[in-house]
Amino acid sequence: MRTIAIIKGMAGFLAAIAVWELVRATGTIDSRSLPGIGAILQSMISGLATSDGLMPSVLATLRTWSMGLVIASILGTVVGVALALSPLVETVTRPIVEFLRPVPSVALIPVALLVLGIGLPMQLFMIVFAAIWPVIFSAKAGVEGVDPRQLETGRVFGLSRLASIWRIVLPAALPNIATGIRTASAIALVLTITVEMLVGRPGIGSFLENVRLNGLVTEMWSAIVLTGIVGYLVNGLFLMLEKRLIPWSAEHHV
Amino acid sequence: MSRSWGTSALLWQLCLIGMLLAAWQVSATLWPAPYLPKLQTVLASFLNFFHGNLLFSAVLPSLYRFAIGFGVAVLLGSFIGLTLGYLRGLNEWVRPILEYLRFLPTVAILPAALLLFGATDGMRIFVIAFGSIFPVILAAMDGARRVDQVLIDVARVNGLTIPQRIFRVILPAVLPAIFAGIRIALSIALVMMVISELIAANDGLGHFILRSQRLFQTANVYAGVLLLGAIGFVLTACMLAIEGRFLAWYKGWRGAADAI
Amino acid sequence: MRSDRAFRSSSEGVAVPSILAVESISKNYGSAPVLDGLKFEQRPGEFLSIVGPSGCGKSTLLRCIASLMQPNSGSVRHKGNTFAEPPSWLSIVFQDYSRALFPWLTVRQNVAFGLHHIGSRERDERVQAAVQAVNLTHAIDLYPWQLSGGMQQRCSLARSIVVRPELLLLDEPFASVDAQTRIDLQDLVIDLSRRMNLSTLLVTHDVEEAVYMSDRIVVLSTRPARVVEEITVDLPYPRDQLATKETPDFLRLRHQVYTLIRAQAKSNNN
């Protein structure tokens, strides 16, 4: 069953590739802008094999991305749990949250440039600012969804408040938090690449900008395709980790 | 939250906002820095958006691109998603490629869009639509796949034709899922609007913010961010209102289902 | 006119075409047979029940009869004719009431669902009448989630009778309501089917319910389902939850049907 599904999925990809090649063949779009899939894949593989092309860019992007995501996950969980446990703090800060949340994160890049310059801190700040929201809200929802009976059980067994947060609230909220982090990981990747593209920090983003400005069309497409693979793998990795590390998550039973 | 401390909560909220604004103003006065303009200059810049030049060179171009790109994503995405979901057998064929495109960080296609369309409005609209269409497609598709077989049986027993089944059974049943997808699409579309203007434009809010930053007109930068936040807030509120209007039944239904 | 039930005449030798003839239908899911050459007839105006052990394929049978599904062999005829799509003379009340109502429509709109081809004036009148017939007038503008389980099932019932079917199919309609509601619904269905001169086909696993409500009972075997026996229930009308169920005839029939079902379950276990 599973291999059949994989074959069908591959067929879907092949059909998309066929459409691409068809567009090239009919000449609706200048074929210089639209290299063949074979050439793109070849350029991608050789780019990954050499030490001064795609590979270092991908690694740089992944390094910054993971740093930002770790910070956003920890900070977001702490803030989310705090907001859930303290209705007072939640109420008082609500207008600020409601004001900050709808700001399209990338619009803050110029502001971050002004205040923090063009270094790593600025990039990390942008990643964290954009990616923290899903973690905060899922952690908050997770904690608020903890069954009061479980907390009562904890009290019956004489757990202190801190111990009951650590041993009951966090595990119960973990499936939610994990989902939030998975959403955050995709957002963080977008922000990492955007900042690279705009301010030239090393990574896929600046690689893309460079090859575009130099008219290296095939290299550009190969970097785009590879970025998609990275995004796909990142999501898959998080799904796998969730299944492994949080077997009690209700999401797997659906 | 009880009503009785509703007013005191409001006071606390105002208090915190007041304190933050005061702290800003005091630091701006005592330690002037380029990135810390006084509040009154930010406010003046903000008000500039609503008349004359800036309205036409910054606000309206952005809104225009957003409206078309997002509109295309919602309509086309719902249509594609519903079709793919209704034809259940197609799921395994198309899902991997759709998932791939969905998790492709959309900024990465900006260089390609620039190459294919040039620095035009068409390019920006394409990028906005491309970025926000996949959440809508996948949500509509999953929604359509999950429509209860019993409801379709009821429609068949009552002699509904296939178009009638789609409009009277599938579409209403899928609407909650589509709205969930649209909510995700909305914030992506806004982000893509700004990015496309930051990277290649000579008008629009993104361009205005970036240019102001390069000219060290920091009050303008903050005012632009403020306006974008306000636009995001208003759009979200509008969408929730539309959702509430169309999905009143869904809230109660979900609530009742959760209670069991 | 109803006092002399139409099907009685057939037993006196006058040929009456059956409203429904199930002719040796078989159905497999993959290689697993579910229905195995089922064969029975229903006469016009008859209240027929199908009982069988749990999971014996009763719902599959109903879906085949309604033409929601095609059997692998055999056919279903209405007055001698076969049909391919769910026909307009037939209506179904589905088992799972919470899933079978459209959550985005009110009671009124749910009941009107099948009347899309009818002018609004007549539609309104018929909806009103159907809703009144099931005692839901006070809840006509409520949404399904605002109704109790029994009320939801009455709404389903109204939606099925408002199209004025000749044959009403009931798929374990009272399976998930509480005991008191179930009793009320049973009497409501008996009353409606007699008043409207409906032929009613009830699928159930509740022996007592089948005996209490029916004119005749078809007992099925375990999967793959075959007809084990047909039993005529000649209890007088009107039926009463207390009086009818205390008659020796009722007890005898209940004993007979229950014994058949239990034998089936046992043969399956061995």
mmCIF file of C-alpha atoms in Angstrom, chain C:
data_model
loop_
_atom_site.group_PDB
_atom_site.id
_atom_site.type_symbol
_atom_site.label_atom_id
_atom_site.label_comp_id
_atom_site.label_asym_id
_atom_site.label_seq_id
_atom_site.Cartn_x
_atom_site.Cartn_y
_atom_site.Cartn_z
ATOM 1 C CA MET C 1 -59.269 2.604 4.449
ATOM 2 C CA ARG C 2 -56.254 1.692 6.421
ATOM 3 C CA SER C 3 -58.047 -0.600 8.817
ATOM 4 C CA ASP C 4 -58.005 -3.323 6.217
ATOM 5 C CA ARG C 5 -54.336 -3.453 5.407
ATOM 6 C CA ALA C 6 -53.637 -3.899 1.739
ATOM 7 C CA PHE C 7 -51.301 -6.820 2.079
ATOM 8 C CA ARG C 8 -53.934 -8.931 3.809
ATOM 9 C CA SER C 9 -55.696 -9.409 0.492
ATOM 10 C CA SER C 10 -52.724 -11.229 -0.968
ATOM 11 C CA SER C 11 -53.041 -13.943 1.617
ATOM 12 C CA GLU C 12 -56.592 -14.365 0.376
ATOM 13 C CA GLY C 13 -55.288 -15.248 -3.061
ATOM 14 C CA VAL C 14 -55.569 -11.895 -4.888
ATOM 15 C CA ALA C 15 -52.220 -11.053 -6.522
ATOM 16 C CA VAL C 16 -50.856 -7.738 -5.281
ATOM 17 C CA PRO C 17 -47.561 -6.577 -6.818
ATOM 18 C CA SER C 18 -44.896 -6.244 -4.169
ATOM 19 C CA ILE C 19 -43.683 -2.732 -3.469
ATOM 20 C CA LEU C 20 -40.220 -4.137 -3.050
ATOM 21 C CA ALA C 21 -38.752 -7.405 -4.221
ATOM 22 C CA VAL C 22 -35.231 -8.294 -3.185
ATOM 23 C CA GLU C 23 -34.163 -11.011 -5.585
ATOM 24 C CA SER C 24 -31.205 -13.122 -4.538
ATOM 25 C CA ILE C 25 -28.773 -10.254 -4.025
ATOM 26 C CA SER C 26 -25.161 -10.902 -3.076
ATOM 27 C CA LYS C 27 -22.517 -8.363 -2.187
ATOM 28 C CA ASN C 28 -18.800 -8.767 -1.508
ATOM 29 C CA TYR C 29 -16.310 -6.326 -0.104
ATOM 30 C CA GLY C 30 -13.187 -7.437 -1.867
ATOM 31 C CA SER C 31 -13.147 -11.181 -1.323
ATOM 32 C CA ALA C 32 -15.293 -11.059 1.834
ATOM 33 C CA PRO C 33 -18.942 -11.911 1.134
ATOM 34 C CA VAL C 34 -21.383 -9.755 3.094
ATOM 35 C CA LEU C 35 -24.745 -10.602 1.553
ATOM 36 C CA ASP C 36 -25.316 -14.111 0.265
ATOM 37 C CA GLY C 37 -28.296 -14.496 -2.072
ATOM 38 C CA LEU C 38 -30.806 -12.582 0.052
ATOM 39 C CA LYS C 39 -34.377 -12.935 -1.100
ATOM 40 C CA PHE C 40 -37.608 -11.502 0.299
ATOM 41 C CA GLU C 41 -40.566 -9.336 -0.701
ATOM 42 C CA GLN C 42 -42.455 -6.504 0.889
ATOM 43 C CA ARG C 43 -46.144 -5.929 0.206
ATOM 44 C CA PRO C 44 -47.649 -2.443 -0.120
ATOM 45 C CA GLY C 45 -48.467 -0.894 3.251
ATOM 46 C CA GLU C 46 -46.555 -3.548 5.117
ATOM 47 C CA PHE C 47 -44.334 -2.783 8.098
ATOM 48 C CA LEU C 48 -41.418 -5.151 7.581
ATOM 49 C CA SER C 49 -38.493 -5.530 9.960
ATOM 50 C CA ILE C 50 -35.109 -7.023 9.239
ATOM 51 C CA VAL C 51 -33.338 -8.363 12.302
ATOM 52 C CA GLY C 52 -30.038 -10.111 12.552
ATOM 53 C CA PRO C 53 -26.970 -10.427 14.743
ATOM 54 C CA SER C 54 -24.811 -7.318 15.050
ATOM 55 C CA GLY C 55 -22.518 -6.729 12.098
ATOM 56 C CA CYS C 56 -24.316 -9.152 9.791
ATOM 57 C CA GLY C 57 -24.542 -6.698 6.906
ATOM 58 C CA LYS C 58 -27.934 -5.098 7.558
ATOM 59 C CA SER C 59 -26.764 -1.613 6.633
ATOM 60 C CA THR C 60 -25.166 -2.917 3.441
ATOM 61 C CA LEU C 61 -28.490 -4.496 2.551
ATOM 62 C CA LEU C 62 -30.259 -1.193 3.077
ATOM 63 C CA ARG C 63 -27.744 0.666 0.936
ATOM 64 C CA CYS C 64 -28.263 -1.887 -1.823
ATOM 65 C CA ILE C 65 -32.029 -1.529 -1.598
ATOM 66 C CA ALA C 66 -31.750 2.269 -1.802
ATOM 67 C CA SER C 67 -29.430 1.899 -4.773
ATOM 68 C CA LEU C 68 -26.718 3.807 -2.932
ATOM 69 C CA MET C 69 -24.652 0.737 -3.700
ATOM 70 C CA GLN C 70 -25.003 -1.926 -6.392
ATOM 71 C CA PRO C 71 -25.072 -5.605 -5.423
ATOM 72 C CA ASN C 72 -22.613 -7.948 -7.182
ATOM 73 C CA SER C 73 -25.460 -10.129 -8.309
ATOM 74 C CA GLY C 74 -29.228 -10.264 -8.041
ATOM 75 C CA SER C 75 -31.575 -7.303 -8.315
ATOM 76 C CA VAL C 76 -33.989 -5.115 -6.402
ATOM 77 C CA ARG C 77 -37.371 -4.413 -8.012
ATOM 78 C CA HIS C 78 -40.060 -1.887 -7.293
ATOM 79 C CA LYS C 79 -43.459 -3.014 -8.611
ATOM 80 C CA GLY C 80 -41.592 -5.259 -10.995
ATOM 81 C CA ASN C 81 -39.095 -2.668 -12.271
ATOM 82 C CA THR C 82 -35.399 -2.304 -11.478
ATOM 83 C CA PHE C 83 -33.802 1.101 -10.813
ATOM 84 C CA ALA C 84 -30.248 2.439 -10.794
ATOM 85 C CA GLU C 85 -30.183 5.673 -8.767
ATOM 86 C CA PRO C 86 -31.911 6.342 -5.423
ATOM 87 C CA PRO C 87 -35.531 6.685 -6.617
ATOM 88 C CA SER C 88 -37.943 9.421 -5.585
ATOM 89 C CA TRP C 89 -40.500 6.998 -4.135
ATOM 90 C CA LEU C 90 -38.055 5.958 -1.447
ATOM 91 C CA SER C 91 -36.707 7.733 1.572
ATOM 92 C CA ILE C 92 -34.228 6.832 4.331
ATOM 93 C CA VAL C 93 -33.735 7.704 7.972
ATOM 94 C CA PHE C 94 -30.070 7.057 8.664
ATOM 95 C CA GLN C 95 -28.748 5.475 11.796
ATOM 96 C CA ASP C 96 -26.423 8.193 12.984
ATOM 97 C CA TYR C 97 -28.703 11.160 13.525
ATOM 98 C CA SER C 98 -25.938 13.516 14.620
ATOM 99 C CA ARG C 99 -24.141 13.020 11.311
ATOM 100 C CA ALA C 100 -27.108 12.784 8.982
ATOM 101 C CA LEU C 101 -28.502 16.284 9.558
ATOM 102 C CA PHE C 102 -26.886 19.235 7.814
ATOM 103 C CA PRO C 103 -25.307 21.215 10.650
ATOM 104 C CA TRP C 104 -25.543 24.493 8.732
ATOM 105 C CA LEU C 105 -29.315 24.250 8.163
ATOM 106 C CA THR C 106 -32.100 24.851 10.681
ATOM 107 C CA VAL C 107 -34.768 22.220 11.315
ATOM 108 C CA ARG C 108 -36.992 23.965 8.769
ATOM 109 C CA GLN C 109 -34.239 24.020 6.128
ATOM 110 C CA ASN C 110 -33.175 20.454 6.867
ATOM 111 C CA VAL C 111 -36.737 19.207 6.447
ATOM 112 C CA ALA C 112 -37.119 21.205 3.212
ATOM 113 C CA PHE C 113 -33.884 19.749 1.831
ATOM 114 C CA GLY C 114 -35.503 17.238 -0.518
ATOM 115 C CA LEU C 115 -38.195 19.638 -1.783
ATOM 116 C CA HIS C 116 -35.911 21.657 -4.046
ATOM 117 C CA HIS C 117 -38.081 21.087 -7.101
ATOM 118 C CA ILE C 118 -41.275 22.381 -5.460
ATOM 119 C CA GLY C 119 -42.649 25.952 -5.324
ATOM 120 C CA SER C 120 -41.906 27.839 -2.132
ATOM 121 C CA ARG C 121 -45.505 28.170 -1.025
ATOM 122 C CA GLU C 122 -46.311 24.479 -1.194
ATOM 123 C CA ARG C 123 -42.894 23.705 0.224
ATOM 124 C CA ASP C 124 -43.545 25.818 3.303
ATOM 125 C CA GLU C 125 -46.893 24.149 3.891
ATOM 126 C CA ARG C 126 -45.492 20.664 3.556
ATOM 127 C CA VAL C 127 -42.564 21.426 5.822
ATOM 128 C CA GLN C 128 -44.905 22.853 8.436
ATOM 129 C CA ALA C 129 -47.108 19.781 8.272
ATOM 130 C CA ALA C 130 -44.182 17.352 8.488
ATOM 131 C CA VAL C 131 -42.614 19.203 11.389
ATOM 132 C CA GLN C 132 -45.933 19.222 13.172
ATOM 133 C CA ALA C 133 -46.379 15.505 12.539
ATOM 134 C CA VAL C 134 -43.186 14.802 14.477
ATOM 135 C CA ASN C 135 -43.940 17.403 17.181
ATOM 136 C CA LEU C 136 -41.026 19.704 16.417
ATOM 137 C CA THR C 137 -42.963 22.893 15.638
ATOM 138 C CA HIS C 138 -41.528 24.657 18.684
ATOM 139 C CA ALA C 139 -37.971 23.961 17.462
ATOM 140 C CA ILE C 140 -38.444 24.680 13.775
ATOM 141 C CA ASP C 141 -35.860 27.483 13.616
ATOM 142 C CA LEU C 142 -33.201 25.836 15.744
ATOM 143 C CA TYR C 143 -29.976 24.325 14.450
ATOM 144 C CA PRO C 144 -29.262 20.597 14.898
ATOM 145 C CA TRP C 145 -26.724 21.161 17.676
ATOM 146 C CA GLN C 146 -29.414 22.852 19.715
ATOM 147 C CA LEU C 147 -31.580 19.717 19.640
ATOM 148 C CA SER C 148 -31.486 16.619 21.827
ATOM 149 C CA GLY C 149 -30.776 13.259 20.205
ATOM 150 C CA GLY C 150 -34.457 12.358 20.041
ATOM 151 C CA MET C 151 -35.345 15.703 18.489
ATOM 152 C CA GLN C 152 -32.582 15.300 15.911
ATOM 153 C CA GLN C 153 -33.951 11.908 14.954
ATOM 154 C CA ARG C 154 -37.486 13.317 14.695
ATOM 155 C CA CYS C 155 -36.092 16.003 12.391
ATOM 156 C CA SER C 156 -34.547 13.261 10.212
ATOM 157 C CA LEU C 157 -37.903 11.526 10.204
ATOM 158 C CA ALA C 158 -39.696 14.698 9.103
ATOM 159 C CA ARG C 159 -37.161 15.183 6.313
ATOM 160 C CA SER C 160 -37.910 11.676 5.089
ATOM 161 C CA ILE C 161 -41.701 11.804 5.168
ATOM 162 C CA VAL C 162 -42.023 15.314 3.735
ATOM 163 C CA VAL C 163 -41.137 13.981 0.267
ATOM 164 C CA ARG C 164 -44.147 11.617 0.519
ATOM 165 C CA PRO C 165 -42.324 8.378 -0.222
ATOM 166 C CA GLU C 166 -44.086 5.071 -0.853
ATOM 167 C CA LEU C 167 -41.369 3.215 1.014
ATOM 168 C CA LEU C 168 -39.596 4.431 4.124
ATOM 169 C CA LEU C 169 -36.300 2.778 5.061
ATOM 170 C CA LEU C 170 -35.186 3.055 8.687
ATOM 171 C CA ASP C 171 -31.584 2.095 9.467
ATOM 172 C CA GLU C 172 -31.442 1.335 13.189
ATOM 173 C CA PRO C 173 -33.079 4.684 13.760
ATOM 174 C CA PHE C 174 -33.358 4.417 17.528
ATOM 175 C CA ALA C 175 -29.984 2.834 18.213
ATOM 176 C CA SER C 176 -28.362 5.753 19.973
ATOM 177 C CA VAL C 177 -31.132 7.406 21.967
ATOM 178 C CA ASP C 178 -32.136 6.764 25.548
ATOM 179 C CA ALA C 179 -34.810 4.229 26.467
ATOM 180 C CA GLN C 180 -37.721 6.620 27.015
ATOM 181 C CA THR C 181 -37.021 8.520 23.787
ATOM 182 C CA ARG C 182 -36.786 5.245 21.934
ATOM 183 C CA ILE C 183 -40.253 4.212 23.112
ATOM 184 C CA ASP C 184 -41.727 7.556 22.073
ATOM 185 C CA LEU C 185 -40.083 7.342 18.661
ATOM 186 C CA GLN C 186 -41.316 3.796 18.123
ATOM 187 C CA ASP C 187 -44.924 4.840 18.719
ATOM 188 C CA LEU C 188 -44.443 7.926 16.550
ATOM 189 C CA VAL C 189 -43.155 5.854 13.634
ATOM 190 C CA ILE C 190 -45.960 3.268 13.916
ATOM 191 C CA ASP C 191 -48.504 6.067 14.000
ATOM 192 C CA LEU C 192 -46.995 7.942 11.033
ATOM 193 C CA SER C 193 -46.597 4.889 8.871
ATOM 194 C CA ARG C 194 -50.247 3.885 9.428
ATOM 195 C CA ARG C 195 -51.603 7.395 8.936
ATOM 196 C CA MET C 196 -49.642 7.966 5.737
ATOM 197 C CA ASN C 197 -50.183 4.451 4.417
ATOM 198 C CA LEU C 198 -46.414 4.007 4.174
ATOM 199 C CA SER C 199 -44.613 0.805 3.465
ATOM 200 C CA THR C 200 -41.900 0.745 6.074
ATOM 201 C CA LEU C 201 -38.712 -1.281 6.161
ATOM 202 C CA LEU C 202 -37.021 -1.229 9.549
ATOM 203 C CA VAL C 203 -33.499 -2.552 10.051
ATOM 204 C CA THR C 204 -32.765 -3.260 13.698
ATOM 205 C CA HIS C 205 -30.903 -5.584 16.029
ATOM 206 C CA ASP C 206 -33.475 -5.112 18.783
ATOM 207 C CA VAL C 207 -35.803 -8.134 18.766
ATOM 208 C CA GLU C 208 -38.425 -6.609 21.004
ATOM 209 C CA GLU C 209 -38.581 -3.491 18.848
ATOM 210 C CA ALA C 210 -39.005 -5.573 15.702
ATOM 211 C CA VAL C 211 -41.864 -7.636 17.167
ATOM 212 C CA TYR C 212 -43.594 -4.600 18.640
ATOM 213 C CA MET C 213 -43.528 -2.540 15.450
ATOM 214 C CA SER C 214 -43.849 -4.965 12.546
ATOM 215 C CA ASP C 215 -46.360 -6.873 10.501
ATOM 216 C CA ARG C 216 -43.662 -9.305 9.468
ATOM 217 C CA ILE C 217 -40.054 -10.008 10.393
ATOM 218 C CA VAL C 218 -37.210 -11.268 8.226
ATOM 219 C CA VAL C 219 -34.488 -12.896 10.334
ATOM 220 C CA LEU C 220 -30.961 -12.848 8.913
ATOM 221 C CA SER C 221 -27.990 -15.106 9.619
ATOM 222 C CA THR C 222 -24.530 -13.938 10.635
ATOM 223 C CA ARG C 223 -22.260 -12.636 7.936
ATOM 224 C CA PRO C 224 -22.527 -13.418 5.067
ATOM 225 C CA ALA C 225 -26.199 -12.688 5.586
ATOM 226 C CA ARG C 226 -28.892 -15.076 4.351
ATOM 227 C CA VAL C 227 -32.580 -15.149 5.179
ATOM 228 C CA VAL C 228 -33.073 -17.622 8.025
ATOM 229 C CA GLU C 229 -36.791 -17.288 8.435
ATOM 230 C CA GLU C 230 -39.753 -15.012 7.823
ATOM 231 C CA ILE C 231 -42.202 -14.595 10.677
ATOM 232 C CA THR C 232 -45.625 -13.008 10.450
ATOM 233 C CA VAL C 233 -46.573 -10.794 13.370
ATOM 234 C CA ASP C 234 -50.344 -10.739 13.690
ATOM 235 C CA LEU C 235 -50.597 -8.557 16.757
ATOM 236 C CA PRO C 236 -53.634 -6.256 16.604
ATOM 237 C CA TYR C 237 -53.477 -2.482 16.145
ATOM 238 C CA PRO C 238 -53.340 -0.040 17.850
ATOM 239 C CA ARG C 239 -50.263 -1.316 19.604
ATOM 240 C CA ASP C 240 -49.495 -0.254 23.108
ATOM 241 C CA GLN C 241 -46.164 -0.357 24.891
ATOM 242 C CA LEU C 242 -47.742 -2.038 27.914
ATOM 243 C CA ALA C 243 -50.785 -3.942 26.704
ATOM 244 C CA THR C 244 -49.238 -5.303 23.502
ATOM 245 C CA LYS C 245 -46.042 -6.342 25.173
ATOM 246 C CA GLU C 246 -47.933 -8.276 27.846
ATOM 247 C CA THR C 247 -49.936 -10.432 25.438
ATOM 248 C CA PRO C 248 -48.999 -14.110 25.130
ATOM 249 C CA ASP C 249 -48.656 -13.662 21.358
ATOM 250 C CA PHE C 250 -46.053 -10.968 21.808
ATOM 251 C CA LEU C 251 -44.085 -13.070 24.234
ATOM 252 C CA ARG C 252 -44.288 -16.093 21.994
ATOM 253 C CA LEU C 253 -43.057 -14.136 18.951
ATOM 254 C CA ARG C 254 -40.295 -12.509 20.913
ATOM 255 C CA HIS C 255 -39.200 -15.905 22.147
ATOM 256 C CA GLN C 256 -39.258 -17.329 18.640
ATOM 257 C CA VAL C 257 -37.237 -14.526 17.039
ATOM 258 C CA TYR C 258 -34.793 -14.313 19.887
ATOM 259 C CA THR C 259 -34.143 -18.048 19.770
ATOM 260 C CA LEU C 260 -33.373 -17.830 16.052
ATOM 261 C CA ILE C 261 -30.935 -14.948 16.557
ATOM 262 C CA ARG C 262 -29.227 -16.673 19.459
ATOM 263 C CA ALA C 263 -28.818 -19.856 17.450
ATOM 264 C CA GLN C 264 -27.145 -17.780 14.761
ATOM 265 C CA ALA C 265 -24.758 -16.167 17.197
ATOM 266 C CA LYS C 266 -23.894 -19.561 18.682
ATOM 267 C CA SER C 267 -23.296 -21.228 15.343
ATOM 268 C CA ASN C 268 -20.960 -18.384 14.566
ATOM 269 C CA ASN C 269 -18.996 -18.833 17.766
ATOM 270 C CA ASN C 270 -18.511 -22.553 17.313
#
